[in-house]
Every structure is written in structure tokens, then in C-alpha cells.
Tab-separated table of C-alpha atoms in Angstrom:
chain	number	residue	atom	x	y	z
A	1	MET	CA	153.582	68.066	114.577
A	2	LYS	CA	152.381	71.266	116.656
A	3	ALA	CA	152.504	70.752	120.383
A	4	THR	CA	151.992	73.441	123.285
A	5	VAL	CA	151.306	73.488	126.936
A	6	ILE	CA	148.583	75.181	129.109
A	7	LEU	CA	147.979	75.334	132.619
A	8	GLN	CA	145.061	74.143	134.520
A	9	LYS	CA	144.537	74.337	138.413
A	10	CYS	CA	143.290	71.735	140.821
A	11	PRO	CA	141.041	73.257	143.355
A	12	LYS	CA	141.517	70.180	145.484
A	13	VAL	CA	145.044	70.974	146.077
A	14	ASN	CA	145.131	74.565	144.914
A	15	LYS	CA	147.996	73.683	142.646
A	16	PRO	CA	148.721	74.213	138.716
A	17	PHE	CA	149.538	71.395	136.420
A	18	GLY	CA	150.601	71.394	132.835
A	19	ILE	CA	148.551	70.097	130.091
A	20	ARG	CA	150.460	69.199	126.773
A	21	LEU	CA	148.416	69.661	123.644
A	22	GLN	CA	148.998	68.340	120.277
A	23	GLN	CA	147.417	69.511	117.233
A	24	MET	CA	145.893	66.604	115.276
A	25	GLU	CA	145.082	65.925	111.551
A	26	ASP	CA	141.616	67.384	112.145
A	27	GLY	CA	142.959	70.773	113.277
A	28	GLU	CA	141.808	70.346	116.875
A	29	TRP	CA	144.055	70.504	119.984
A	30	TYR	CA	143.962	67.384	122.014
A	31	ARG	CA	145.043	66.983	125.657
A	32	THR	CA	147.467	64.243	125.468
A	33	TRP	CA	149.333	64.505	128.746
A	34	ALA	CA	149.209	66.195	132.005
A	35	PHE	CA	152.248	66.720	134.855
A	36	PRO	CA	152.712	68.472	138.101
A	37	ILE	CA	154.705	71.695	137.853
A	38	ASP	CA	155.341	74.230	140.692
A	39	GLU	CA	154.312	77.907	140.016
A	40	LYS	CA	157.728	78.996	139.622
A	41	ARG	CA	158.887	76.737	137.021
A	42	ALA	CA	155.675	77.013	134.944
A	43	ALA	CA	156.295	81.038	135.196
A	44	GLY	CA	159.896	80.321	133.923
A	45	GLU	CA	158.617	78.285	131.267
A	46	GLY	CA	156.127	80.861	129.970
A	47	TYR	CA	153.123	78.362	130.006
A	48	GLN	CA	150.876	81.165	131.135
A	49	SER	CA	151.253	83.047	127.788
A	50	THR	CA	149.883	80.089	125.525
A	51	GLN	CA	146.727	81.031	123.762
A	52	ILE	CA	144.697	78.719	121.790
A	53	ASN	CA	141.165	78.325	120.357
A	54	SER	CA	139.877	74.843	120.959
A	55	ALA	CA	137.111	72.510	122.601
A	56	LEU	CA	140.301	70.538	124.093
A	57	PRO	CA	139.046	67.111	123.441
A	58	ALA	CA	141.106	64.428	125.285
A	59	THR	CA	143.051	61.418	123.655
A	60	ASP	CA	141.957	57.934	124.869
A	61	ASP	CA	145.011	57.714	127.206
A	62	TYR	CA	144.941	61.167	128.516
A	63	PRO	CA	145.388	60.665	132.491
A	64	GLY	CA	143.911	63.822	133.830
A	65	CYS	CA	144.713	65.714	136.783
A	66	PRO	CA	147.913	64.534	138.518
A	67	TYR	CA	146.335	65.449	141.800
A	68	CYS	CA	142.898	64.257	141.615
A	69	GLY	CA	142.776	62.330	138.440
A	70	GLU	CA	139.743	64.466	137.063
A	71	LYS	CA	139.359	64.598	133.206
A	72	GLY	CA	136.832	67.175	133.201
A	73	PHE	CA	137.318	70.855	133.263
A	74	LEU	CA	135.694	74.223	133.964
A	75	TYR	CA	136.425	77.399	131.719
A	76	ASP	CA	136.329	80.661	133.632
A	77	SER	CA	135.929	83.306	131.221
A	78	ASN	CA	135.729	85.973	134.028
A	79	CYS	CA	139.582	85.408	134.850
A	80	GLY	CA	140.990	85.355	131.444
A	81	GLY	CA	140.058	82.109	130.075
A	82	LYS	CA	141.735	79.894	132.689
A	83	ILE	CA	140.565	76.220	133.319
A	84	SER	CA	140.424	74.097	136.578
A	85	CYS	CA	139.502	70.561	137.491
A	86	TYR	CA	135.650	70.410	137.764
A	87	HIS	CA	133.839	67.370	139.932
A	88	GLY	CA	130.202	68.516	139.151
A	89	GLU	CA	130.216	70.616	142.510
A	90	ASN	CA	127.420	73.460	142.523
A	91	PRO	CA	128.439	76.194	143.502
A	92	PHE	CA	131.845	76.168	142.244
A	93	THR	CA	134.666	78.337	143.431
A	94	CYS	CA	137.442	79.096	140.797
A	95	PRO	CA	140.865	78.313	142.149
A	96	TRP	CA	142.367	81.047	139.918
A	97	CYS	CA	140.303	83.863	141.110
A	98	GLY	CA	137.991	83.038	143.726
A	99	GLN	CA	134.703	83.718	141.963
A	100	THR	CA	131.868	81.498	143.018
A	101	TYR	CA	129.402	80.126	140.521
A	102	THR	CA	126.154	78.492	140.377
A	103	GLU	CA	125.002	78.818	136.721
A	104	PHE	CA	127.163	76.841	133.875
A	105	SER	CA	126.950	76.726	130.246
A	106	THR	CA	128.561	74.741	127.303
A	107	THR	CA	130.180	75.801	124.071
A	108	ASP	CA	132.112	74.062	121.228
A	109	LYS	CA	135.277	76.161	121.233
A	110	LEU	CA	136.929	78.630	123.651
A	111	PRO	CA	139.849	80.869	123.608
A	112	TYR	CA	142.215	79.400	126.317
A	113	GLN	CA	144.675	81.442	128.365
A	114	GLY	CA	147.681	79.651	129.969
A	115	GLY	CA	146.956	81.207	133.601
A	116	ASP	CA	148.816	83.627	135.444
A	117	ILE	CA	150.999	81.958	138.273
């Protein structure tokens, strides 16, 4: 079994959290668990250097963000492929880089970056 962790940030509290990913038999990386993590520990674990290509589907029991409960996310290619919780707001301001967006698109697979702390 292959597993890894990437970071996501919750804009409601402006804190990162870890997402455990597991590569399933179909070859896709699934979100299986989420856990709060402070920035120093995340940097020490090296989660910010994780890189994968995936649509990041969630397992049925994926709990979502440990801060706001959101299971959806927004991918920001302008700040290195980082993800954050997304509640459908428009405009949306990325909690990683501060960029504000009013237009969005979808895609099947994206290159995810763990996120700089």
C-alpha cells in the first residue's frame, strides 16, 4: 500500500492541515483522513515537498477539514499547486498566496504540491 500526506489550508482559520492520501487499486490517490497540524511540525515532516498527480477523490468516510468540516477544495495553480477549503464563495481569496479569484474551471487530474509553510 502506498500512502503520503499533502497539506491543505483552511481559509476560515488560516491554518494548514494534513490530508492522508492512499493510492488504491485503480491507481488513483484518495483522500482518506485529515488532521490538524501546526506549521512547524508540517515543515519538519517535509509534507510541503509531496508532489502527486491526481483528481484527489475522497473515500466515503473521509472526514473533511478538521477546522470547518468542508470536503471540497480549490486548487490554485498560481501559488504552486496548493489547495484550500472551498465553500463556494465568489470572489475567493487563496489563504496561501492572497490572490483573489472570480473565475474558476474544473479538470480531471492536477499536479498537487504539498504547500510551503
